[in-house]
Amino acid sequence: MNSTKDRSAAAKIRGFSLVELLVVLTIVAILAAVGYPSYTEYVTRSHRQAGKNWLYAVADRQEQFFQDNKRYAASLTDLGFDANVLVLDDDSQPTEAADPNSRYAIDLIDIAATTYTVRATPVGIQAERDVDCMVLTLSHQGGQDQSGTGDNCW
Protein backbone atom coordinates (compact mmCIF):
# COMPACT_ATOMS: atom_id res chain seq x y z
CA MET A 1 0.00 0.00 0.00
CA ASN A 2 2.86 2.29 0.78
CA SER A 3 4.43 1.74 -2.66
CA THR A 4 1.35 3.03 -4.51
CA LYS A 5 1.46 6.21 -2.48
CA ASP A 6 5.12 6.62 -3.45
CA ARG A 7 4.29 6.13 -7.14
CA SER A 8 1.42 8.63 -7.12
CA ALA A 9 3.58 11.18 -5.29
CA ALA A 10 6.36 10.64 -7.83
CA ALA A 11 3.89 11.11 -10.68
CA LYS A 12 2.76 14.43 -9.23
CA ILE A 13 6.25 15.94 -9.08
CA ARG A 14 7.39 14.64 -12.42
CA GLY A 15 8.69 17.23 -14.94
CA PHE A 16 7.96 17.84 -18.60
CA SER A 17 8.57 15.14 -21.13
CA LEU A 18 10.82 15.81 -24.11
CA VAL A 19 7.82 15.70 -26.46
CA GLU A 20 5.97 18.32 -24.41
CA LEU A 21 9.02 20.54 -24.40
CA LEU A 22 9.44 20.20 -28.17
CA VAL A 23 5.78 21.06 -28.76
CA VAL A 24 6.13 24.24 -26.69
CA LEU A 25 9.36 25.21 -28.46
CA THR A 26 7.69 24.65 -31.85
CA ILE A 27 4.77 26.89 -30.89
CA VAL A 28 7.13 29.62 -29.65
CA ALA A 29 9.18 29.38 -32.87
CA ILE A 30 6.06 29.72 -35.03
CA LEU A 31 4.87 32.74 -33.05
CA ALA A 32 8.31 34.35 -33.36
CA ALA A 33 8.46 33.65 -37.10
CA VAL A 34 5.10 35.36 -37.58
CA GLY A 35 5.55 38.13 -35.02
CA TYR A 36 9.03 39.45 -35.80
CA PRO A 37 8.34 40.51 -39.42
CA SER A 38 5.12 42.19 -38.28
CA TYR A 39 7.01 44.04 -35.58
CA THR A 40 9.76 45.25 -37.93
CA GLU A 41 7.11 46.44 -40.42
CA TYR A 42 5.38 48.34 -37.63
CA VAL A 43 8.66 49.99 -36.59
CA THR A 44 9.40 50.93 -40.22
CA ARG A 45 5.96 52.49 -40.62
CA SER A 46 6.30 54.43 -37.37
CA HIS A 47 9.67 55.87 -38.43
CA ARG A 48 8.16 56.77 -41.83
CA GLN A 49 5.38 58.62 -40.01
CA ALA A 50 7.97 60.53 -38.00
CA GLY A 51 9.73 61.49 -41.24
CA LYS A 52 6.42 62.72 -42.67
CA ASN A 53 5.75 64.72 -39.50
CA TRP A 54 9.07 66.49 -39.99
CA LEU A 55 8.20 67.20 -43.64
CA TYR A 56 5.04 68.91 -42.45
CA ALA A 57 6.94 70.81 -39.75
CA VAL A 58 9.40 72.18 -42.32
CA ALA A 59 6.54 73.04 -44.69
CA ASP A 60 4.78 74.87 -41.85
CA ARG A 61 7.90 76.94 -41.16
CA GLN A 62 8.29 77.64 -44.89
CA GLU A 63 4.74 78.98 -45.07
CA GLN A 64 5.32 81.20 -42.05
CA PHE A 65 8.58 82.42 -43.60
CA PHE A 66 6.70 83.19 -46.83
CA GLN A 67 4.09 85.20 -44.90
CA ASP A 68 6.83 87.24 -43.24
CA ASN A 69 9.21 87.68 -46.22
CA LYS A 70 7.06 87.18 -49.35
CA ARG A 71 9.42 84.40 -50.47
CA TYR A 72 10.35 80.91 -49.33
CA ALA A 73 13.54 80.28 -47.34
CA ALA A 74 16.53 79.00 -49.27
CA SER A 75 17.79 76.73 -46.48
CA LEU A 76 16.70 75.01 -43.31
CA THR A 77 18.95 77.28 -41.26
CA ASP A 78 16.94 80.26 -42.56
CA LEU A 79 13.94 78.54 -40.97
CA GLY A 80 15.65 78.27 -37.59
CA PHE A 81 16.95 74.70 -37.79
CA ASP A 82 20.51 73.90 -36.74
CA ALA A 83 21.64 72.50 -40.11
CA ASN A 84 20.67 72.50 -43.78
CA VAL A 85 20.18 68.75 -43.62
CA LEU A 86 18.30 67.48 -40.58
CA VAL A 87 19.14 63.92 -39.65
CA LEU A 88 16.55 62.24 -37.45
CA ASP A 89 17.31 59.43 -35.03
CA ASP A 90 15.02 56.56 -34.08
CA ASP A 91 13.37 58.81 -31.48
CA SER A 92 12.50 61.34 -34.23
CA GLN A 93 14.92 63.89 -32.81
CA PRO A 94 17.61 65.72 -34.79
CA THR A 95 21.00 64.04 -34.50
CA GLU A 96 24.37 63.95 -36.23
CA ALA A 97 24.72 62.33 -39.64
CA ALA A 98 27.17 59.74 -38.27
CA ASP A 99 24.67 58.51 -35.66
CA PRO A 100 24.07 54.78 -36.23
CA ASN A 101 20.47 55.26 -35.08
CA SER A 102 19.64 57.82 -37.78
CA ARG A 103 16.52 57.10 -39.81
CA TYR A 104 15.81 60.06 -42.14
CA ALA A 105 17.65 63.01 -43.64
CA ILE A 106 15.38 66.01 -44.24
CA ASP A 107 16.40 68.72 -46.71
CA LEU A 108 15.02 71.32 -49.10
CA ILE A 109 15.24 70.85 -52.87
CA ASP A 110 13.93 72.74 -55.91
CA ILE A 111 13.96 76.03 -54.00
CA ALA A 112 12.86 79.29 -55.59
CA ALA A 113 11.20 82.43 -54.30
CA THR A 114 7.73 80.95 -54.82
CA THR A 115 8.37 77.19 -54.78
CA TYR A 116 10.08 74.54 -52.68
CA THR A 117 10.06 70.82 -52.06
CA VAL A 118 10.94 69.17 -48.76
CA ARG A 119 12.55 65.74 -49.05
CA ALA A 120 12.89 62.93 -46.48
CA THR A 121 15.53 60.39 -47.50
CA PRO A 122 15.71 57.19 -45.46
CA VAL A 123 19.16 56.36 -44.09
CA GLY A 124 20.63 53.42 -42.23
CA ILE A 125 18.34 50.54 -41.42
CA GLN A 126 15.32 52.57 -42.56
CA ALA A 127 16.69 52.64 -46.12
CA GLU A 128 17.06 48.87 -46.05
CA ARG A 129 13.59 48.19 -44.65
CA ASP A 130 11.43 50.85 -46.35
CA VAL A 131 11.99 49.85 -49.98
CA ASP A 132 8.29 50.30 -50.81
CA CYS A 133 8.26 54.05 -50.16
CA MET A 134 11.91 55.17 -50.08
CA VAL A 135 12.31 58.95 -50.53
CA LEU A 136 9.28 61.03 -49.54
CA THR A 137 8.70 64.55 -50.86
CA LEU A 138 6.24 67.30 -50.03
CA SER A 139 5.88 70.30 -52.36
CA HIS A 140 4.85 73.87 -51.64
CA GLN A 141 1.41 73.05 -53.11
CA GLY A 142 0.97 70.12 -50.74
CA GLY A 143 1.80 67.50 -53.35
CA GLN A 144 2.99 64.27 -51.77
CA ASP A 145 5.21 61.82 -53.62
CA GLN A 146 7.60 58.91 -53.02
CA SER A 147 10.32 57.31 -55.07
CA GLY A 148 9.21 53.77 -54.23
CA THR A 149 6.30 51.87 -55.71
CA GLY A 150 4.36 51.42 -52.47
CA ASP A 151 0.65 52.17 -52.31
CA ASN A 152 0.32 53.23 -48.70
CA CYS A 153 3.21 55.64 -48.13
CA TRP A 154 1.22 58.77 -47.34
Tab-separated table of N, CA and C in Angstrom:
chain	number	residue	atom	x	y	z
A	1	MET	N	0.815	-1.176	0.000
A	1	MET	CA	0.000	0.000	0.000
A	1	MET	C	0.869	1.254	0.000
A	2	ASN	N	1.937	1.172	0.691
A	2	ASN	CA	2.858	2.295	0.777
A	2	ASN	C	3.527	2.586	-0.566
A	3	SER	N	3.766	1.553	-1.373
A	3	SER	CA	4.430	1.738	-2.660
A	3	SER	C	3.534	2.461	-3.654
A	4	THR	N	2.236	2.304	-3.602
A	4	THR	CA	1.347	3.027	-4.511
A	4	THR	C	1.300	4.502	-4.152
A	5	LYS	N	1.397	4.803	-2.874
A	5	LYS	CA	1.464	6.210	-2.477
A	5	LYS	C	2.751	6.843	-2.983
A	6	ASP	N	3.843	6.109	-2.947
A	6	ASP	CA	5.117	6.622	-3.446
A	6	ASP	C	5.056	6.871	-4.948
A	7	ARG	N	4.396	5.960	-5.683
A	7	ARG	CA	4.286	6.132	-7.137
A	7	ARG	C	3.396	7.322	-7.496
A	8	SER	N	2.307	7.507	-6.800
A	8	SER	CA	1.421	8.632	-7.116
A	8	SER	C	2.083	9.959	-6.731
A	9	ALA	N	2.850	9.973	-5.678
A	9	ALA	CA	3.579	11.177	-5.292
A	9	ALA	C	4.664	11.484	-6.313
A	10	ALA	N	5.328	10.448	-6.802
A	10	ALA	CA	6.362	10.643	-7.829
A	10	ALA	C	5.749	11.133	-9.129
A	11	ALA	N	4.561	10.678	-9.456
A	11	ALA	CA	3.887	11.111	-10.683
A	11	ALA	C	3.493	12.577	-10.590
A	12	LYS	N	3.175	13.045	-9.404
A	12	LYS	CA	2.762	14.433	-9.230
A	12	LYS	C	3.932	15.400	-9.373
A	13	ILE	N	5.120	15.021	-9.018
A	13	ILE	CA	6.251	15.945	-9.082
A	13	ILE	C	7.103	15.745	-10.335
A	14	ARG	N	6.656	14.916	-11.201
A	14	ARG	CA	7.390	14.640	-12.425
A	14	ARG	C	7.446	15.897	-13.291
A	15	GLY	N	8.498	16.066	-14.085
A	15	GLY	CA	8.692	17.232	-14.943
A	15	GLY	C	8.040	17.066	-16.295
A	16	PHE	N	8.465	17.894	-17.242
A	16	PHE	CA	7.956	17.837	-18.604
A	16	PHE	C	8.662	16.735	-19.375
A	17	SER	N	7.927	16.129	-20.269
A	17	SER	CA	8.565	15.138	-21.134
A	17	SER	C	9.244	15.878	-22.293
A	18	LEU	N	10.113	15.212	-22.974
A	18	LEU	CA	10.816	15.806	-24.108
A	18	LEU	C	9.836	16.196	-25.209
A	19	VAL	N	8.822	15.400	-25.423
A	19	VAL	CA	7.822	15.703	-26.458
A	19	VAL	C	7.058	16.977	-26.102
A	20	GLU	N	6.670	17.109	-24.841
A	20	GLU	CA	5.972	18.324	-24.413
A	20	GLU	C	6.845	19.553	-24.591
A	21	LEU	N	8.091	19.427	-24.238
A	21	LEU	CA	9.020	20.542	-24.398
A	21	LEU	C	9.195	20.909	-25.864
A	22	LEU	N	9.299	19.933	-26.743
A	22	LEU	CA	9.443	20.198	-28.174
A	22	LEU	C	8.194	20.838	-28.755
A	23	VAL	N	7.026	20.446	-28.292
A	23	VAL	CA	5.776	21.064	-28.757
A	23	VAL	C	5.748	22.542	-28.368
A	24	VAL	N	6.107	22.842	-27.145
A	24	VAL	CA	6.129	24.237	-26.686
A	24	VAL	C	7.151	25.046	-27.476
A	25	LEU	N	8.340	24.504	-27.688
A	25	LEU	CA	9.361	25.213	-28.463
A	25	LEU	C	8.915	25.446	-29.899
A	26	THR	N	8.210	24.489	-30.485
A	26	THR	CA	7.693	24.654	-31.846
A	26	THR	C	6.663	25.772	-31.904
A	27	ILE	N	5.783	25.826	-30.932
A	27	ILE	CA	4.775	26.892	-30.887
A	27	ILE	C	5.440	28.254	-30.725
A	28	VAL	N	6.413	28.352	-29.855
A	28	VAL	CA	7.131	29.620	-29.653
A	28	VAL	C	7.857	30.022	-30.931
A	29	ALA	N	8.475	29.076	-31.627
A	29	ALA	CA	9.178	29.379	-32.873
A	29	ALA	C	8.222	29.869	-33.949
A	30	ILE	N	7.055	29.278	-34.039
A	30	ILE	CA	6.058	29.724	-35.033
A	30	ILE	C	5.580	31.133	-34.710
A	31	LEU	N	5.297	31.395	-33.450
A	31	LEU	CA	4.871	32.736	-33.048
A	31	LEU	C	5.951	33.774	-33.340
A	32	ALA	N	7.208	33.430	-33.080
A	32	ALA	CA	8.308	34.353	-33.362
A	32	ALA	C	8.469	34.575	-34.860
A	33	ALA	N	8.319	33.522	-35.650
A	33	ALA	CA	8.460	33.653	-37.101
A	33	ALA	C	7.373	34.536	-37.692
A	34	VAL	N	6.198	34.523	-37.102
A	34	VAL	CA	5.101	35.361	-37.577
A	34	VAL	C	5.205	36.764	-36.982
A	35	GLY	N	5.556	36.855	-35.728
A	35	GLY	CA	5.547	38.135	-35.018
A	35	GLY	C	6.681	39.075	-35.365
A	36	TYR	N	7.876	38.576	-35.561
A	36	TYR	CA	9.026	39.449	-35.796
A	36	TYR	C	8.891	40.264	-37.077
A	37	PRO	N	8.524	39.672	-38.219
A	37	PRO	CA	8.339	40.506	-39.416
A	37	PRO	C	7.245	41.560	-39.245
A	38	SER	N	6.183	41.218	-38.543
A	38	SER	CA	5.125	42.190	-38.284
A	38	SER	C	5.643	43.339	-37.426
A	39	TYR	N	6.433	43.016	-36.445
A	39	TYR	CA	7.012	44.038	-35.575
A	39	TYR	C	7.947	44.964	-36.350
A	40	THR	N	8.836	44.402	-37.162
A	40	THR	CA	9.762	45.251	-37.925
A	40	THR	C	9.008	46.125	-38.920
A	41	GLU	N	7.931	45.622	-39.508
A	41	GLU	CA	7.107	46.440	-40.417
A	41	GLU	C	6.447	47.583	-39.655
A	42	TYR	N	5.977	47.301	-38.464
A	42	TYR	CA	5.379	48.337	-37.625
A	42	TYR	C	6.405	49.426	-37.291
A	43	VAL	N	7.604	49.031	-36.914
A	43	VAL	CA	8.661	49.993	-36.587
A	43	VAL	C	9.012	50.829	-37.813
A	44	THR	N	9.100	50.206	-38.978
A	44	THR	CA	9.405	50.930	-40.217
A	44	THR	C	8.320	51.959	-40.511
A	45	ARG	N	7.066	51.560	-40.376
A	45	ARG	CA	5.960	52.492	-40.622
A	45	ARG	C	5.963	53.643	-39.619
A	46	SER	N	6.286	53.363	-38.368
A	46	SER	CA	6.296	54.431	-37.369
A	46	SER	C	7.423	55.423	-37.632
A	47	HIS	N	8.588	54.943	-38.079
A	47	HIS	CA	9.671	55.867	-38.432
A	47	HIS	C	9.307	56.669	-39.672
A	48	ARG	N	8.618	56.036	-40.640
A	48	ARG	CA	8.165	56.765	-41.825
A	48	ARG	C	7.213	57.875	-41.420
A	49	GLN	N	6.310	57.595	-40.485
A	49	GLN	CA	5.381	58.617	-40.013
A	49	GLN	C	6.131	59.771	-39.359
A	50	ALA	N	7.156	59.466	-38.612
A	50	ALA	CA	7.966	60.527	-37.995
A	50	ALA	C	8.633	61.377	-39.069
A	51	GLY	N	9.142	60.740	-40.122
A	51	GLY	CA	9.729	61.486	-41.239
A	51	GLY	C	8.701	62.392	-41.890
A	52	LYS	N	7.484	61.901	-42.079
A	52	LYS	CA	6.422	62.720	-42.666
A	52	LYS	C	6.066	63.890	-41.748
A	53	ASN	N	6.046	63.639	-40.448
A	53	ASN	CA	5.754	64.725	-39.504
A	53	ASN	C	6.773	65.846	-39.630
A	54	TRP	N	8.044	65.473	-39.813
A	54	TRP	CA	9.071	66.490	-39.990
A	54	TRP	C	8.920	67.219	-41.326
A	55	LEU	N	8.479	66.520	-42.364
A	55	LEU	CA	8.202	67.203	-43.635
A	55	LEU	C	7.143	68.280	-43.442
A	56	TYR	N	6.099	67.934	-42.719
A	56	TYR	CA	5.039	68.908	-42.453
A	56	TYR	C	5.533	70.053	-41.564
A	57	ALA	N	6.400	69.753	-40.619
A	57	ALA	CA	6.943	70.806	-39.747
A	57	ALA	C	7.778	71.797	-40.559
A	58	VAL	N	8.594	71.291	-41.472
A	58	VAL	CA	9.400	72.181	-42.322
A	58	VAL	C	8.484	72.986	-43.230
A	59	ALA	N	7.486	72.335	-43.813
A	59	ALA	CA	6.542	73.037	-44.688
A	59	ALA	C	5.808	74.141	-43.920
A	60	ASP	N	5.455	73.868	-42.684
A	60	ASP	CA	4.784	74.869	-41.855
A	60	ASP	C	5.686	76.077	-41.642
A	61	ARG	N	6.957	75.818	-41.346
A	61	ARG	CA	7.899	76.945	-41.164
A	61	ARG	C	8.124	77.693	-42.476
A	62	GLN	N	8.136	76.973	-43.588
A	62	GLN	CA	8.291	77.636	-44.886
A	62	GLN	C	7.108	78.577	-45.146
A	63	GLU	N	5.910	78.145	-44.843
A	63	GLU	CA	4.736	78.982	-45.069
A	63	GLU	C	4.756	80.218	-44.172
A	64	GLN	N	5.205	80.042	-42.933
A	64	GLN	CA	5.323	81.205	-42.051
A	64	GLN	C	6.401	82.157	-42.565
A	65	PHE	N	7.508	81.605	-43.035
A	65	PHE	CA	8.579	82.422	-43.605
A	65	PHE	C	8.063	83.191	-44.817
A	66	PHE	N	7.260	82.532	-45.646
A	66	PHE	CA	6.699	83.190	-46.827
A	66	PHE	C	5.783	84.340	-46.424
A	67	GLN	N	4.976	84.134	-45.379
A	67	GLN	CA	4.089	85.196	-44.900
A	67	GLN	C	4.882	86.407	-44.422
A	68	ASP	N	6.015	86.150	-43.789
A	68	ASP	CA	6.831	87.238	-43.240
A	68	ASP	C	7.707	87.912	-44.292
A	69	ASN	N	8.194	87.168	-45.293
A	69	ASN	CA	9.209	87.677	-46.221
A	69	ASN	C	8.785	87.710	-47.684
A	70	LYS	N	7.591	87.234	-47.983
A	70	LYS	CA	7.063	87.179	-49.353
A	70	LYS	C	7.927	86.337	-50.286
A	71	ARG	N	8.638	85.384	-49.707
A	71	ARG	CA	9.420	84.397	-50.468
A	71	ARG	C	9.690	83.224	-49.541
A	72	TYR	N	10.010	82.075	-50.139
A	72	TYR	CA	10.350	80.913	-49.333
A	72	TYR	C	11.824	80.950	-48.932
A	73	ALA	N	12.161	80.335	-47.823
A	73	ALA	CA	13.540	80.280	-47.337
A	73	ALA	C	14.372	79.385	-48.248
A	74	ALA	N	15.624	79.757	-48.401
A	74	ALA	CA	16.527	79.001	-49.271
A	74	ALA	C	17.197	77.838	-48.550
A	75	SER	N	17.127	77.805	-47.226
A	75	SER	CA	17.786	76.733	-46.476
A	75	SER	C	17.035	76.470	-45.178
A	76	LEU	N	17.324	75.340	-44.594
A	76	LEU	CA	16.699	75.015	-43.307
A	76	LEU	C	17.204	75.915	-42.187
A	77	THR	N	18.444	76.369	-42.291
A	77	THR	CA	18.955	77.276	-41.260
A	77	THR	C	18.212	78.611	-41.293
A	78	ASP	N	17.762	79.044	-42.472
A	78	ASP	CA	16.941	80.258	-42.557
A	78	ASP	C	15.613	80.087	-41.820
A	79	LEU	N	15.200	78.835	-41.670
A	79	LEU	CA	13.942	78.538	-40.975
A	79	LEU	C	14.130	78.307	-39.483
A	80	GLY	N	15.374	78.415	-39.009
A	80	GLY	CA	15.650	78.265	-37.588
A	80	GLY	C	16.147	76.897	-37.164
A	81	PHE	N	16.385	76.012	-38.126
A	81	PHE	CA	16.951	74.702	-37.793
A	81	PHE	C	18.467	74.817	-37.661
A	82	ASP	N	19.073	73.845	-37.003
A	82	ASP	CA	20.507	73.898	-36.735
A	82	ASP	C	21.377	73.590	-37.946
A	83	ALA	N	20.835	72.900	-38.949
A	83	ALA	CA	21.637	72.503	-40.108
A	83	ALA	C	20.769	72.535	-41.365
A	84	ASN	N	21.413	72.522	-42.522
A	84	ASN	CA	20.674	72.501	-43.780
A	84	ASN	C	20.167	71.109	-44.136
A	85	VAL	N	20.706	70.108	-43.501
A	85	VAL	CA	20.176	68.750	-43.618
A	85	VAL	C	19.927	68.258	-42.197
A	86	LEU	N	18.658	68.018	-41.893
A	86	LEU	CA	18.297	67.484	-40.581
A	86	LEU	C	18.356	65.972	-40.649
A	87	VAL	N	19.095	65.378	-39.752
A	87	VAL	CA	19.139	63.917	-39.653
A	87	VAL	C	18.385	63.533	-38.392
A	88	LEU	N	17.394	62.646	-38.563
A	88	LEU	CA	16.550	62.241	-37.450
A	88	LEU	C	16.964	60.878	-36.934
A	89	ASP	N	16.970	60.734	-35.613
A	89	ASP	CA	17.305	59.427	-35.030
A	89	ASP	C	16.042	58.604	-34.839
A	90	ASP	N	16.175	57.440	-34.228
A	90	ASP	CA	15.022	56.559	-34.080
A	90	ASP	C	14.017	57.055	-33.053
A	91	ASP	N	14.330	58.154	-32.352
A	91	ASP	CA	13.370	58.809	-31.475
A	91	ASP	C	12.763	60.042	-32.127
A	92	SER	N	13.007	60.213	-33.438
A	92	SER	CA	12.496	61.343	-34.231
A	92	SER	C	13.066	62.678	-33.787
A	93	GLN	N	14.251	62.664	-33.235
A	93	GLN	CA	14.923	63.888	-32.812
A	93	GLN	C	16.121	64.154	-33.718
A	94	PRO	N	16.425	65.419	-33.976
A	94	PRO	CA	17.614	65.720	-34.791
A	94	PRO	C	18.877	65.167	-34.139
A	95	THR	N	19.758	64.635	-34.964
A	95	THR	CA	20.998	64.039	-34.498
A	95	THR	C	22.087	64.319	-35.522
A	96	GLU	N	23.263	63.787	-35.283
A	96	GLU	CA	24.373	63.946	-36.225
A	96	GLU	C	24.262	62.914	-37.335
A	97	ALA	N	24.809	63.232	-38.490
A	97	ALA	CA	24.724	62.332	-39.640
A	97	ALA	C	25.405	60.998	-39.377
A	98	ALA	N	26.424	60.980	-38.539
A	98	ALA	CA	27.167	59.745	-38.273
A	98	ALA	C	26.485	58.853	-37.233
A	99	ASP	N	25.374	59.293	-36.678
A	99	ASP	CA	24.668	58.511	-35.664
A	99	ASP	C	24.170	57.197	-36.271
A	100	PRO	N	24.535	56.056	-35.687
A	100	PRO	CA	24.075	54.775	-36.234
A	100	PRO	C	22.567	54.567	-36.092
A	101	ASN	N	21.921	55.358	-35.263
A	101	ASN	CA	20.472	55.256	-35.076
A	101	ASN	C	19.696	56.235	-35.953
A	102	SER	N	20.347	56.863	-36.932
A	102	SER	CA	19.640	57.816	-37.781
A	102	SER	C	18.686	57.081	-38.711
A	103	ARG	N	17.561	57.723	-38.996
A	103	ARG	CA	16.516	57.104	-39.810
A	103	ARG	C	16.183	57.900	-41.070
A	104	TYR	N	16.148	59.227	-40.989
A	104	TYR	CA	15.814	60.059	-42.142
A	104	TYR	C	16.711	61.285	-42.192
A	105	ALA	N	16.980	61.734	-43.405
A	105	ALA	CA	17.652	63.009	-43.641
A	105	ALA	C	16.634	63.916	-44.330
A	106	ILE	N	16.367	65.056	-43.728
A	106	ILE	CA	15.380	66.007	-44.243
A	106	ILE	C	16.123	67.188	-44.841
A	107	ASP	N	15.776	67.555	-46.082
A	107	ASP	CA	16.397	68.719	-46.707
A	107	ASP	C	15.421	69.380	-47.679
A	108	LEU	N	15.801	70.571	-48.124
A	108	LEU	CA	15.018	71.321	-49.103
A	108	LEU	C	15.631	71.139	-50.479
A	109	ILE	N	14.777	70.936	-51.481
A	109	ILE	CA	15.237	70.846	-52.870
A	109	ILE	C	14.310	71.703	-53.729
A	110	ASP	N	14.740	71.957	-54.955
A	110	ASP	CA	13.928	72.739	-55.912
A	110	ASP	C	13.417	74.028	-55.284
A	111	ILE	N	14.331	74.816	-54.726
A	111	ILE	CA	13.965	76.028	-54.002
A	111	ILE	C	13.984	77.220	-54.948
A	112	ALA	N	12.940	78.005	-54.889
A	112	ALA	CA	12.858	79.287	-55.592
A	112	ALA	C	12.082	80.231	-54.685
A	113	ALA	N	11.904	81.461	-55.130
A	113	ALA	CA	11.200	82.432	-54.302
A	113	ALA	C	9.762	82.013	-54.028
A	114	THR	N	9.140	81.309	-54.973
A	114	THR	CA	7.734	80.946	-54.815
A	114	THR	C	7.482	79.432	-54.819
A	115	THR	N	8.538	78.644	-54.797
A	115	THR	CA	8.367	77.189	-54.777
A	115	THR	C	9.426	76.538	-53.892
A	116	TYR	N	9.115	75.368	-53.418
A	116	TYR	CA	10.084	74.543	-52.683
A	116	TYR	C	9.550	73.124	-52.635
A	117	THR	N	10.426	72.201	-52.341
A	117	THR	CA	10.058	70.816	-52.061
A	117	THR	C	10.892	70.365	-50.872
A	118	VAL	N	10.255	69.732	-49.911
A	118	VAL	CA	10.944	69.168	-48.757
A	118	VAL	C	11.078	67.672	-49.017
A	119	ARG	N	12.275	67.149	-48.763
A	119	ARG	CA	12.548	65.738	-49.049
A	119	ARG	C	12.986	65.027	-47.768
A	120	ALA	N	12.481	63.810	-47.583
A	120	ALA	CA	12.892	62.933	-46.476
A	120	ALA	C	13.493	61.679	-47.099
A	121	THR	N	14.810	61.536	-46.935
A	121	THR	CA	15.526	60.395	-47.504
A	121	THR	C	15.842	59.407	-46.386
A	122	PRO	N	15.391	58.165	-46.512
A	122	PRO	CA	15.707	57.188	-45.462
A	122	PRO	C	17.201	56.870	-45.440
A	123	VAL	N	17.739	56.711	-44.255
A	123	VAL	CA	19.157	56.361	-44.086
A	123	VAL	C	19.258	55.185	-43.118
A	124	GLY	N	20.382	54.527	-43.147
A	124	GLY	CA	20.633	53.423	-42.230
A	124	GLY	C	19.668	52.271	-42.446
A	125	ILE	N	19.224	51.698	-41.359
A	125	ILE	CA	18.336	50.543	-41.417
A	125	ILE	C	16.998	50.892	-42.055
A	126	GLN	N	16.581	52.151	-41.948
A	126	GLN	CA	15.316	52.570	-42.563
A	126	GLN	C	15.386	52.444	-44.082
A	127	ALA	N	16.529	52.765	-44.665
A	127	ALA	CA	16.693	52.642	-46.115
A	127	ALA	C	16.626	51.182	-46.558
A	128	GLU	N	17.114	50.289	-45.716
A	128	GLU	CA	17.063	48.868	-46.047
A	128	GLU	C	15.657	48.296	-45.913
A	129	ARG	N	14.910	48.767	-44.930
A	129	ARG	CA	13.591	48.190	-44.651
A	129	ARG	C	12.457	48.832	-45.436
A	130	ASP	N	12.557	50.122	-45.727
A	130	ASP	CA	11.434	50.846	-46.349
A	130	ASP	C	11.613	50.960	-47.858
A	131	VAL	N	11.760	49.838	-48.531
A	131	VAL	CA	11.989	49.853	-49.978
A	131	VAL	C	10.707	50.158	-50.743
A	132	ASP	N	9.545	50.006	-50.117
A	132	ASP	CA	8.295	50.301	-50.814
A	132	ASP	C	8.100	51.798	-51.022
A	133	CYS	N	8.504	52.601	-50.082
A	133	CYS	CA	8.257	54.046	-50.164
A	133	CYS	C	9.514	54.846	-50.492
A	134	MET	N	10.614	54.503	-49.878
A	134	MET	CA	11.907	55.172	-50.079
A	134	MET	C	11.813	56.669	-49.794
A	135	VAL	N	12.225	57.509	-50.748
A	135	VAL	CA	12.313	58.954	-50.534
A	135	VAL	C	10.915	59.570	-50.611
A	136	LEU	N	10.562	60.335	-49.583
A	136	LEU	CA	9.277	61.031	-49.535
A	136	LEU	C	9.492	62.505	-49.810
A	137	THR	N	8.599	63.112	-50.582
A	137	THR	CA	8.697	64.548	-50.856
A	137	THR	C	7.346	65.216	-50.645
A	138	LEU	N	7.421	66.469	-50.243
A	138	LEU	CA	6.243	67.302	-50.033
A	138	LEU	C	6.505	68.639	-50.691
A	139	SER	N	5.656	69.050	-51.619
A	139	SER	CA	5.879	70.300	-52.356
A	139	SER	C	5.157	71.471	-51.694
A	140	HIS	N	5.462	72.660	-52.176
A	140	HIS	CA	4.845	73.875	-51.639
A	140	HIS	C	3.332	73.892	-51.866
A	141	GLN	N	2.849	73.121	-52.838
A	141	GLN	CA	1.411	73.050	-53.112
A	141	GLN	C	0.738	71.920	-52.337
A	142	GLY	N	1.522	71.220	-51.520
A	142	GLY	CA	0.974	70.120	-50.739
A	142	GLY	C	1.042	68.783	-51.450
A	143	GLY	N	1.675	68.751	-52.618
A	143	GLY	CA	1.801	67.501	-53.354
A	143	GLY	C	2.714	66.525	-52.633
A	144	GLN	N	2.244	65.304	-52.479
A	144	GLN	CA	2.995	64.272	-51.771
A	144	GLN	C	3.435	63.220	-52.781
A	145	ASP	N	4.697	62.798	-52.680
A	145	ASP	CA	5.214	61.815	-53.619
A	145	ASP	C	6.236	60.939	-52.905
A	146	GLN	N	6.550	59.811	-53.522
A	146	GLN	CA	7.596	58.909	-53.022
A	146	GLN	C	8.305	58.303	-54.214
A	147	SER	N	9.550	57.903	-53.988
A	147	SER	CA	10.320	57.310	-55.066
A	147	SER	C	10.070	55.814	-55.207
A	148	GLY	N	9.520	55.190	-54.175
A	148	GLY	CA	9.211	53.766	-54.234
A	148	GLY	C	7.870	53.514	-54.895
A	149	THR	N	7.535	52.257	-55.031
A	149	THR	CA	6.298	51.868	-55.709
A	149	THR	C	5.193	51.484	-54.740
A	150	GLY	N	5.368	51.772	-53.475
A	150	GLY	CA	4.363	51.417	-52.470
A	150	GLY	C	3.074	52.169	-52.648
A	151	ASP	N	1.986	51.555	-52.178
A	151	ASP	CA	0.653	52.169	-52.306
A	151	ASP	C	0.246	52.964	-51.079
A	152	ASN	N	0.793	52.637	-49.935
A	152	ASN	CA	0.321	53.229	-48.696
A	152	ASN	C	1.427	54.005	-47.983
A	153	CYS	N	2.087	54.888	-48.712
A	153	CYS	CA	3.207	55.636	-48.134
A	153	CYS	C	2.741	56.908	-47.440
A	154	TRP	N	1.698	57.519	-47.918
A	154	TRP	CA	1.219	58.767	-47.341
A	154	TRP	C	-0.081	58.515	-46.619
